[in-house]
Short mmCIF file of C-alpha atoms and ligand atoms in Angstrom, two decimals:
data_model
loop_
_atom_site.label_atom_id
_atom_site.label_comp_id
_atom_site.label_asym_id
_atom_site.label_seq_id
_atom_site.Cartn_x
_atom_site.Cartn_y
_atom_site.Cartn_z
CA THR Y 1 -25.84 -19.77 -7.92
CA ASN Y 2 -27.84 -22.60 -6.31
CA GLY Y 3 -30.90 -20.42 -6.01
CA VAL Y 4 -29.93 -19.50 -2.45
CA ILE Y 5 -26.24 -18.54 -2.55
CA THR Y 6 -24.73 -16.58 -5.49
CA ILE Y 7 -20.96 -16.89 -6.00
CA ASP Y 8 -19.14 -13.69 -7.00
CA ALA Y 9 -15.48 -14.76 -7.38
CA GLY Y 10 -13.15 -11.93 -6.32
CA PHE Y 11 -16.22 -9.97 -5.18
CA LYS Y 12 -16.20 -8.20 -8.57
CA ASN Y 13 -19.85 -7.22 -8.18
CA THR Y 14 -20.30 -7.36 -4.40
CA GLY Y 15 -20.36 -4.41 -2.03
CA SER Y 16 -19.06 -5.18 1.47
CA CYS Y 17 -20.08 -2.04 3.35
CA GLU Y 18 -21.29 1.54 3.25
CA SER Y 19 -18.39 3.95 3.68
CA ALA Y 20 -17.93 7.71 3.90
CA ILE Y 21 -14.15 7.75 3.49
CA THR Y 22 -13.13 7.43 -0.19
CA PHE Y 23 -15.05 7.89 -3.44
CA LEU Y 24 -13.90 6.24 -6.68
CA ASP Y 25 -15.45 6.54 -10.12
CA GLY Y 26 -13.80 3.91 -12.32
CA GLU Y 27 -15.29 5.19 -15.58
CA LYS Y 28 -14.39 8.84 -15.05
CA GLY Y 29 -11.13 8.22 -13.20
CA ILE Y 30 -12.23 10.14 -10.12
CA LEU Y 31 -10.63 9.64 -6.66
CA ARG Y 32 -11.63 11.70 -3.60
CA TYR Y 33 -10.74 11.35 0.10
CA ARG Y 34 -13.59 12.67 2.30
CA GLY Y 35 -14.86 14.62 -0.73
CA PHE Y 36 -11.53 16.31 -1.50
CA ALA Y 37 -10.12 15.68 -5.00
CA ILE Y 38 -6.87 13.70 -5.01
CA GLU Y 39 -5.39 16.24 -7.47
CA GLU Y 40 -5.87 19.07 -4.93
CA LEU Y 41 -4.65 17.04 -1.96
CA ALA Y 42 -1.53 15.88 -3.82
CA GLU Y 43 -0.68 19.50 -4.71
CA LYS Y 44 -1.76 21.44 -1.62
CA ALA Y 45 -1.78 19.15 1.45
CA GLY Y 46 0.81 17.30 3.52
CA PHE Y 47 0.65 13.56 4.20
CA LEU Y 48 -0.16 13.88 7.93
CA GLU Y 49 -2.90 16.42 7.11
CA VAL Y 50 -4.45 13.93 4.66
CA ALA Y 51 -4.07 11.12 7.21
CA TYR Y 52 -5.99 13.24 9.73
CA ALA Y 53 -8.78 13.92 7.20
CA LEU Y 54 -9.08 10.22 6.29
CA ILE Y 55 -9.21 9.11 9.94
CA PHE Y 56 -11.33 11.91 11.48
CA GLY Y 57 -13.34 13.12 8.47
CA GLU Y 58 -12.21 16.77 8.23
CA LEU Y 59 -9.01 18.57 7.23
CA PRO Y 60 -7.37 19.61 10.55
CA THR Y 61 -6.92 23.15 11.81
CA LYS Y 62 -3.33 24.19 12.50
CA GLU Y 63 -3.82 23.44 16.20
CA GLN Y 64 -5.45 20.05 15.58
CA LEU Y 65 -2.60 19.04 13.26
CA GLU Y 66 0.06 20.15 15.76
CA LYS Y 67 -1.60 18.22 18.60
CA PHE Y 68 -1.99 15.14 16.36
CA HIS Y 69 1.72 15.24 15.45
CA THR Y 70 2.73 15.85 19.09
CA ASP Y 71 0.65 12.89 20.26
CA ILE Y 72 2.15 10.70 17.49
CA LYS Y 73 5.72 11.72 18.37
CA SER Y 74 5.07 10.96 22.05
CA LYS Y 75 4.22 7.35 21.12
CA SER Y 76 6.89 6.74 18.48
CA VAL Y 77 9.36 4.75 20.62
CA VAL Y 78 9.47 1.06 19.70
CA ASP Y 79 10.24 -1.38 22.52
CA ASP Y 80 13.87 -2.47 22.25
CA ASP Y 81 12.82 -6.13 22.31
CA VAL Y 82 11.17 -5.54 18.93
CA ARG Y 83 14.67 -4.79 17.67
CA LYS Y 84 15.67 -8.31 18.78
CA ILE Y 85 12.85 -9.79 16.68
CA LEU Y 86 14.08 -7.74 13.71
CA GLU Y 87 17.66 -8.96 14.25
CA ALA Y 88 16.47 -12.58 14.28
CA PHE Y 89 15.38 -12.33 10.62
CA PRO Y 90 17.84 -13.46 7.93
CA LYS Y 91 19.25 -10.57 5.88
CA SER Y 92 17.51 -12.15 2.88
CA ALA Y 93 14.05 -11.73 4.47
CA HIS Y 94 11.65 -9.65 2.36
CA PRO Y 95 10.86 -6.35 4.15
CA MET Y 96 7.10 -6.91 3.79
CA GLY Y 97 7.38 -10.16 5.75
CA ILE Y 98 9.41 -8.39 8.44
CA LEU Y 99 6.95 -5.48 8.53
CA SER Y 100 3.83 -7.64 8.95
CA SER Y 101 5.58 -9.64 11.71
CA LEU Y 102 6.81 -6.61 13.64
CA THR Y 103 3.45 -4.84 13.29
CA SER Y 104 1.67 -7.81 14.85
CA ALA Y 105 4.43 -8.11 17.46
CA LEU Y 106 3.67 -4.53 18.60
CA THR Y 107 0.49 -5.92 20.19
CA ALA Y 108 2.61 -7.81 22.74
CA PHE Y 109 4.24 -4.53 23.82
CA ASN Y 110 1.02 -2.48 23.72
CA PRO Y 111 -1.73 -4.76 25.12
CA SER Y 112 -4.03 -1.77 25.68
CA SER Y 113 -4.30 -1.43 21.89
CA VAL Y 114 -6.43 -4.57 21.63
CA ASN Y 115 -9.78 -3.99 23.38
CA VAL Y 116 -10.58 -0.55 22.02
CA ASP Y 117 -14.28 0.19 22.28
CA SER Y 118 -14.26 3.92 23.06
CA GLU Y 119 -13.08 6.56 20.59
CA GLU Y 120 -10.46 7.62 23.14
CA GLU Y 121 -9.02 4.08 23.35
CA MET Y 122 -9.06 3.95 19.53
CA TYR Y 123 -7.27 7.32 19.36
CA ASN Y 124 -4.49 6.04 21.64
CA ALA Y 125 -3.98 2.92 19.51
CA ILE Y 126 -4.07 5.01 16.33
CA VAL Y 127 -1.41 7.53 17.40
CA LYS Y 128 0.74 4.64 18.64
CA ILE Y 129 0.79 2.88 15.28
CA LEU Y 130 1.21 6.16 13.36
CA GLY Y 131 4.25 6.83 15.57
CA LYS Y 132 5.80 3.36 15.51
CA PHE Y 133 5.09 2.24 11.94
CA PRO Y 134 7.51 4.71 10.26
CA VAL Y 135 10.19 3.46 12.68
CA LEU Y 136 9.51 -0.15 11.63
CA VAL Y 137 9.56 0.92 7.95
CA ALA Y 138 12.94 2.62 8.42
CA TRP Y 139 14.30 -0.28 10.45
CA THR Y 140 13.39 -2.82 7.71
CA MET Y 141 15.34 -0.68 5.26
CA ARG Y 142 18.32 -0.24 7.62
CA LYS Y 143 18.45 -4.00 8.13
CA LYS Y 144 18.82 -4.51 4.36
CA SER Y 145 21.50 -1.81 4.13
CA GLY Y 146 23.28 -2.92 7.31
CA LEU Y 147 23.08 0.62 8.69
CA PRO Y 148 22.45 1.18 12.45
CA LEU Y 149 18.84 1.72 13.50
CA ASN Y 150 17.92 5.23 14.61
CA TYR Y 151 14.95 7.38 15.54
CA GLY Y 152 15.61 10.50 13.50
CA SER Y 153 14.70 13.73 15.22
CA ARG Y 154 11.56 14.98 16.99
CA SER Y 155 12.11 18.46 15.61
CA LEU Y 156 11.35 17.24 12.08
CA GLY Y 157 8.00 16.89 10.29
CA TYR Y 158 6.44 13.45 9.89
CA VAL Y 159 7.69 12.75 6.36
CA GLU Y 160 11.04 14.48 6.89
CA ASN Y 161 11.65 12.25 9.90
CA VAL Y 162 10.88 9.12 7.88
CA MET Y 163 13.53 10.25 5.41
CA LYS Y 164 16.09 10.89 8.15
CA MET Y 165 15.44 7.49 9.76
CA MET Y 166 15.72 5.76 6.39
CA PHE Y 167 18.64 7.57 4.77
CA GLU Y 168 20.85 9.11 7.49
CA GLU Y 169 24.41 7.81 7.31
CA PRO Y 170 26.33 7.52 10.62
CA ASN Y 171 28.52 10.56 11.48
CA GLU Y 172 26.85 12.82 8.94
CA GLU Y 173 24.35 15.65 9.32
CA TYR Y 174 21.44 14.42 7.17
CA ILE Y 175 20.13 17.27 5.02
CA ILE Y 176 16.49 16.99 3.90
CA ASN Y 177 16.31 17.27 0.10
CA PRO Y 178 13.11 19.27 -0.54
CA ILE Y 179 12.63 17.64 -3.95
CA ILE Y 180 12.59 14.19 -2.39
CA LYS Y 181 10.48 15.38 0.53
CA ASP Y 182 7.79 16.86 -1.77
CA ALA Y 183 7.80 13.80 -4.02
CA LEU Y 184 7.52 11.43 -1.05
CA ASP Y 185 4.71 13.51 0.48
CA LYS Y 186 2.84 13.33 -2.83
CA LEU Y 187 3.42 9.56 -3.28
CA LEU Y 188 2.26 8.78 0.27
CA ILE Y 189 -0.89 10.90 -0.24
CA LEU Y 190 -1.66 9.15 -3.53
CA HIS Y 191 -1.42 5.75 -1.81
CA ALA Y 192 -3.32 6.73 1.35
CA ASP Y 193 -6.67 5.04 0.66
CA HIS Y 194 -8.57 3.33 -2.12
CA GLU Y 195 -11.94 2.17 -0.75
CA GLN Y 196 -12.44 -1.62 -0.51
CA ASN Y 197 -9.28 -2.90 -2.27
CA CYS Y 198 -7.84 -6.31 -1.38
CA SER Y 199 -5.67 -5.22 1.59
CA THR Y 200 -8.27 -2.83 3.03
CA SER Y 201 -10.94 -5.53 2.82
CA THR Y 202 -8.48 -7.80 4.64
CA VAL Y 203 -8.01 -5.22 7.42
CA ARG Y 204 -11.77 -4.80 7.73
CA ILE Y 205 -12.56 -8.51 7.83
CA ALA Y 206 -9.74 -9.28 10.30
CA GLY Y 207 -10.87 -6.35 12.46
CA SER Y 208 -14.51 -7.49 12.25
CA SER Y 209 -13.65 -10.35 14.64
CA HIS Y 210 -12.43 -7.62 17.06
CA ALA Y 211 -8.82 -8.71 16.65
CA GLY Y 212 -6.71 -5.69 17.69
CA LEU Y 213 -5.82 -2.85 15.29
CA PHE Y 214 -2.16 -3.91 14.97
CA ALA Y 215 -3.10 -7.54 14.21
CA SER Y 216 -5.64 -6.36 11.60
CA LEU Y 217 -3.03 -4.09 9.98
CA SER Y 218 -0.56 -6.98 9.93
CA ALA Y 219 -3.10 -9.00 7.93
CA GLY Y 220 -3.52 -6.08 5.52
CA ILE Y 221 0.27 -5.82 5.03
CA SER Y 222 0.36 -9.50 4.08
CA ALA Y 223 -2.41 -9.01 1.50
CA LEU Y 224 -0.68 -5.94 0.06
CA TRP Y 225 2.54 -7.97 -0.40
CA GLY Y 226 1.09 -9.95 -3.31
CA PRO Y 227 2.41 -9.03 -6.82
CA LEU Y 228 -1.16 -8.60 -8.09
CA HIS Y 229 -1.70 -5.85 -5.48
CA GLY Y 230 0.89 -3.62 -3.78
CA GLY Y 231 3.73 -5.98 -4.68
CA ALA Y 232 3.17 -4.84 -8.29
CA ASN Y 233 5.39 -1.76 -7.83
CA GLN Y 234 8.38 -4.03 -7.16
CA ALA Y 235 7.30 -6.40 -9.98
CA VAL Y 236 7.10 -3.45 -12.44
CA LEU Y 237 10.75 -2.48 -11.86
CA GLU Y 238 11.86 -6.10 -12.11
CA MET Y 239 9.91 -6.39 -15.39
CA LEU Y 240 11.39 -3.15 -16.78
CA GLU Y 241 14.89 -4.29 -15.75
CA ALA Y 242 14.29 -7.63 -17.53
CA ILE Y 243 13.18 -5.78 -20.68
CA LYS Y 244 16.27 -3.56 -20.47
CA ALA Y 245 18.49 -6.66 -20.08
CA ASP Y 246 16.72 -8.06 -23.15
CA GLY Y 247 17.85 -5.06 -25.18
CA GLY Y 248 14.59 -3.16 -24.64
CA ASP Y 249 12.55 -5.83 -26.42
CA THR Y 250 9.12 -4.67 -25.21
CA LYS Y 251 7.38 -6.69 -27.95
CA LYS Y 252 8.52 -9.98 -26.36
CA TYR Y 253 6.94 -9.01 -23.03
CA MET Y 254 3.77 -7.75 -24.67
CA ALA Y 255 3.45 -11.13 -26.42
CA LYS Y 256 4.04 -12.97 -23.12
CA ALA Y 257 1.37 -10.82 -21.44
CA LYS Y 258 -1.14 -11.77 -24.15
CA ASP Y 259 -0.26 -15.46 -24.18
CA LYS Y 260 -2.92 -17.30 -22.19
CA ASN Y 261 -0.51 -20.15 -21.58
CA ASP Y 262 2.00 -17.77 -20.04
CA PRO Y 263 1.23 -16.68 -16.43
CA PHE Y 264 3.20 -13.45 -17.06
CA ARG Y 265 1.15 -10.24 -16.82
CA LEU Y 266 2.21 -6.73 -17.76
CA MET Y 267 2.84 -5.51 -14.21
CA GLY Y 268 1.53 -2.05 -13.40
CA PHE Y 269 -1.27 -2.42 -15.94
CA GLY Y 270 -4.97 -3.02 -15.36
CA HIS Y 271 -7.30 -2.31 -12.48
CA ARG Y 272 -10.49 -3.79 -11.05
CA VAL Y 273 -12.22 -0.41 -10.88
CA TYR Y 274 -10.46 2.09 -13.19
CA LYS Y 275 -11.41 1.28 -16.78
CA ASN Y 276 -10.12 4.39 -18.57
CA PHE Y 277 -7.19 5.63 -16.52
CA ASP Y 278 -5.92 5.64 -12.93
CA PRO Y 279 -5.86 9.32 -11.83
CA ARG Y 280 -2.96 8.52 -9.50
CA ALA Y 281 -0.89 7.16 -12.40
CA THR Y 282 -1.47 10.42 -14.29
CA ILE Y 283 -0.08 12.45 -11.37
CA ILE Y 284 2.80 10.02 -10.66
CA LYS Y 285 3.88 9.87 -14.31
CA LYS Y 286 4.19 13.69 -14.36
CA ALA Y 287 6.00 13.65 -11.01
CA ALA Y 288 8.45 11.03 -12.29
CA ASP Y 289 9.50 13.38 -15.09
CA GLU Y 290 9.89 16.33 -12.71
CA VAL Y 291 11.69 14.49 -9.91
CA LEU Y 292 14.22 12.82 -12.21
CA LYS Y 293 14.89 16.14 -13.95
CA ASP Y 294 15.22 18.03 -10.62
CA LEU Y 295 17.48 15.32 -9.21
CA GLY Y 296 19.46 15.25 -12.45
CA VAL Y 297 18.85 11.51 -12.76
CA GLU Y 298 18.91 9.92 -16.21
CA ASP Y 299 17.12 6.56 -15.91
CA PRO Y 300 16.80 4.51 -19.14
CA ILE Y 301 14.11 2.53 -17.37
CA LEU Y 302 11.81 5.59 -17.68
CA GLU Y 303 12.17 5.50 -21.46
CA ILE Y 304 11.37 1.77 -21.50
CA ALA Y 305 8.30 2.39 -19.32
CA ARG Y 306 7.06 5.12 -21.65
CA GLY Y 307 7.63 2.90 -24.70
CA LEU Y 308 5.79 -0.01 -23.09
CA GLU Y 309 2.88 2.27 -22.14
CA GLN Y 310 2.58 3.61 -25.68
CA GLU Y 311 2.64 0.10 -27.16
CA ALA Y 312 0.02 -1.20 -24.73
CA LEU Y 313 -2.26 1.81 -25.26
CA ASN Y 314 -2.27 1.01 -28.97
CA ASP Y 315 -2.58 -2.77 -28.69
CA PRO Y 316 -6.10 -4.21 -29.27
CA TYR Y 317 -5.61 -6.87 -26.54
CA PHE Y 318 -5.08 -4.19 -23.90
CA VAL Y 319 -7.51 -1.66 -25.35
CA GLU Y 320 -10.44 -4.07 -25.51
CA ARG Y 321 -9.71 -5.24 -21.94
CA LYS Y 322 -9.42 -1.60 -20.82
CA LEU Y 323 -5.93 -2.11 -19.41
CA TYR Y 324 -4.10 1.13 -18.55
CA PRO Y 325 -1.15 2.00 -16.32
CA ASN Y 326 -2.13 1.93 -12.64
CA VAL Y 327 -0.65 3.54 -9.54
CA ASP Y 328 2.20 1.02 -9.48
CA PHE Y 329 3.48 1.57 -13.00
CA TYR Y 330 5.56 4.74 -12.47
CA SER Y 331 5.89 4.95 -8.67
CA GLY Y 332 8.92 2.64 -8.50
CA ILE Y 333 10.85 4.87 -10.89
CA ILE Y 334 10.57 7.71 -8.39
CA TYR Y 335 11.38 5.52 -5.39
CA ARG Y 336 14.51 4.33 -7.19
CA ALA Y 337 15.56 7.88 -7.99
CA MET Y 338 15.24 8.60 -4.25
CA GLY Y 339 17.67 5.76 -3.49
CA ILE Y 340 15.05 3.38 -2.09
CA PRO Y 341 15.90 -0.30 -2.84
CA VAL Y 342 13.36 -2.16 -5.02
CA GLU Y 343 12.40 -4.65 -2.31
CA MET Y 344 11.32 -1.65 -0.18
CA PHE Y 345 8.85 -0.29 -2.77
CA THR Y 346 5.85 -2.19 -1.38
CA VAL Y 347 6.84 -1.14 2.16
CA MET Y 348 6.52 2.48 0.95
CA PHE Y 349 3.06 1.59 -0.40
CA ALA Y 350 2.16 0.24 3.07
CA LEU Y 351 3.43 3.44 4.74
CA GLY Y 352 1.17 5.47 2.47
CA ARG Y 353 -1.83 3.15 2.90
CA LEU Y 354 -1.58 3.04 6.71
CA PRO Y 355 -3.96 5.98 7.37
CA GLY Y 356 -6.50 4.52 4.95
CA TRP Y 357 -6.40 1.13 6.65
CA ILE Y 358 -6.77 2.85 10.04
CA ALA Y 359 -9.71 4.99 8.83
CA GLN Y 360 -11.51 1.99 7.33
CA TRP Y 361 -10.90 -0.15 10.46
CA LYS Y 362 -12.21 2.66 12.70
CA GLU Y 363 -15.32 3.14 10.53
CA MET Y 364 -16.00 -0.62 10.58
CA ARG Y 365 -15.71 -0.74 14.40
CA LEU Y 366 -17.74 2.45 15.04
CA ASN Y 367 -20.44 1.19 12.67
CA LYS Y 368 -20.46 -2.06 14.68
CA GLU Y 369 -20.21 -4.04 11.41
CA PRO Y 370 -20.95 -7.78 11.91
CA ILE Y 371 -18.12 -10.32 11.72
CA GLY Y 372 -17.28 -11.06 8.06
CA ARG Y 373 -18.40 -14.61 7.28
CA PRO Y 374 -19.38 -15.34 3.61
CA ARG Y 375 -21.13 -18.58 2.53
CA GLN Y 376 -20.22 -21.08 -0.27
CA ILE Y 377 -21.72 -23.55 -2.71
CA TYR Y 378 -20.54 -27.05 -1.73
CA ILE Y 379 -19.35 -29.17 -4.70
CA GLY Y 380 -17.51 -31.95 -2.82
CA GLU Y 381 -18.32 -35.60 -2.02
CA ASN Y 382 -21.75 -36.74 -0.79
CA LEU Y 383 -22.05 -38.63 2.52
CA ARG Y 384 -19.82 -41.74 2.52
CA PRO Y 385 -18.80 -44.32 5.19
CA PHE Y 386 -15.41 -44.18 6.92
CA LYS Y 387 -12.89 -46.79 5.65
CA SER Y 388 -10.28 -48.22 8.01
CA ILE Y 389 -6.73 -47.79 6.84
CA GLU Y 390 -6.39 -51.50 5.98
CA ASN Y 391 -9.21 -51.16 3.46
CA ARG Y 392 -8.04 -48.00 1.68
C1 LIG X 401 -3.25 -2.11 -6.93
O1 LIG X 401 -8.11 -2.63 -6.03
C2 LIG X 401 -7.35 -1.56 -5.84
O2 LIG X 401 -7.77 -0.44 -5.70
C3 LIG X 401 -5.84 -1.85 -5.81
C4 LIG X 401 -4.94 -0.62 -5.79
C5 LIG X 401 -5.06 0.13 -4.48
O3 LIG X 401 -4.77 1.33 -4.47
O4 LIG X 401 -5.33 -0.54 -3.44
O5 LIG X 401 -5.30 0.24 -6.84
C6 LIG X 401 -3.46 -1.00 -5.94
O6 LIG X 401 -3.20 -3.25 -6.53
C7 LIG X 401 -3.12 -1.79 -8.40
C8 LIG X 401 -3.02 -3.07 -9.29
C9 LIG X 401 -1.57 -3.58 -9.24
N1 LIG X 401 -1.47 -4.89 -9.89
C10 LIG X 401 -0.84 -5.07 -11.08
O7 LIG X 401 -0.38 -4.15 -11.76
C11 LIG X 401 -0.71 -6.52 -11.53
C12 LIG X 401 -1.16 -6.67 -12.99
N2 LIG X 401 -2.59 -6.36 -13.05
C13 LIG X 401 -3.49 -7.51 -13.04
O8 LIG X 401 -3.10 -8.62 -12.32
C14 LIG X 401 -4.97 -7.12 -12.97
O9 LIG X 401 -5.18 -6.13 -13.90
C15 LIG X 401 -5.56 -6.69 -11.64
C16 LIG X 401 -5.24 -7.64 -10.55
C17 LIG X 401 -5.08 -5.32 -11.26
C18 LIG X 401 -7.09 -6.61 -11.81
O10 LIG X 401 -7.51 -7.89 -12.06
P1 LIG X 401 -9.07 -8.20 -12.37
O11 LIG X 401 -9.90 -6.98 -12.22
O12 LIG X 401 -9.43 -9.44 -11.59
O13 LIG X 401 -9.07 -8.50 -13.93
P2 LIG X 401 -8.87 -9.94 -14.55
O14 LIG X 401 -7.69 -10.63 -13.90
O15 LIG X 401 -10.19 -10.63 -14.55
O16 LIG X 401 -8.44 -9.56 -16.04
C19 LIG X 401 -9.42 -9.25 -17.04
C20 LIG X 401 -8.76 -9.62 -18.37
C21 LIG X 401 -8.19 -11.06 -18.36
O17 LIG X 401 -8.14 -11.49 -19.72
P3 LIG X 401 -9.36 -12.47 -20.24
O18 LIG X 401 -9.36 -13.67 -19.30
O19 LIG X 401 -10.62 -11.61 -20.15
O20 LIG X 401 -8.96 -12.81 -21.67
O21 LIG X 401 -7.62 -8.77 -18.58
C22 LIG X 401 -6.41 -9.56 -18.57
C23 LIG X 401 -6.77 -10.88 -17.91
O22 LIG X 401 -5.91 -11.92 -18.38
N3 LIG X 401 -5.44 -8.79 -17.80
C24 LIG X 401 -4.15 -8.66 -18.11
C25 LIG X 401 -3.61 -7.80 -17.14
N4 LIG X 401 -4.57 -7.45 -16.27
C26 LIG X 401 -5.70 -8.06 -16.67
N5 LIG X 401 -3.43 -9.19 -19.14
C27 LIG X 401 -2.11 -8.83 -19.15
N6 LIG X 401 -1.52 -8.00 -18.28
C28 LIG X 401 -2.24 -7.47 -17.25
N7 LIG X 401 -1.66 -6.65 -16.35
#
């Protein structure tokens, strides 16, 4: 501090807003959306139901949910020119980079989604992005697999249709696997919001300048991409694969994670807020067991993950720093069992987090929050005269 400005790197001890959406207790491992316990929502609710509660504050009645889904389906067509932007990307492009680009590009095809001051204008922009985003998610996956783009079927539920758009093979009747559908529903619910995390804070600060919803979401997708945040679920699988290739030598990676001269971190471990356990990781770990058993999938990676977790939970370095598995540690194992490619894992995180980003953006705009503009403590040069290039 300089007596006027106090620096709080990473905003570890700074609150950015008052919010009524999500409650976290890092000590007790509590997570609630609009007062509802995540454990109940993951077991008893559907993803679109939870999205409605996050965005509008209450669990919907049957009629409200049906109207919400109907409105979303009516806005789910993506302009065909967006397909041309997708096709312009190299096949090697990371899906998160494609997704943030296409999400921002949607503004060009939906200009009315920018100046949204009334709740009705906000509602129209919200149902548009909830309709189009799953299409963009599926299209990024189809581009990687070289499969034709499609729209699924309007007769399906929200999550079922995402599955059909992602997985349907040409000339086959895609059958929804209820095990995968339930697991995906649960994973999307568990990722739906998490108060003022890095990507949500990015959406709020971008939106605080009154940039449009789609542009603000695009900024949030970019922040989520980082391996310290949502990108961790991809990094976890790559780490577990590396350990497997190394003959399961978890000790080598534990040593690397503890070596201050080594930038390597144990991916999927640690959290800014949870200091005893991440309640989502508890649910996902259990689901990983069930889904793999139900699907009849034997994945040696799961054994390596369990072994690594046990070692870390008994290692003083991790215990004294309160490092436990977080939401990203086991989720990739389920995505892989579903047949989702590893570079799509963070895209699935974004699909889950979309309603949370929307809810937080809407709250920020309705509360008329001021534009985000922090200060700094200057530590650069004092005043000095300009030198012409001959004298430098
Ligand atoms: C998500 O904020 C959210 O809510 C995010 C999220 C959400 O739903 O939006 O929950 C989703 O992003 C989960 C986190 C996914 N990221 C990872 O799994 C990447 C690995 N984890 C770390 O990079 C780290 O734990 C963070 C980023 C999650 C938290 O970082 P912090 O709170 O800034 O903690 P820190 O970097 O200051 O670390 C404190 C100490 C340091 O050691 P010392 O300098 O005190 O000796 O713990 C060490 C760190 O080196 N440490 C780790 C570690 N995480 C922290 N050491 C090894 N492996 C790790 N994973």
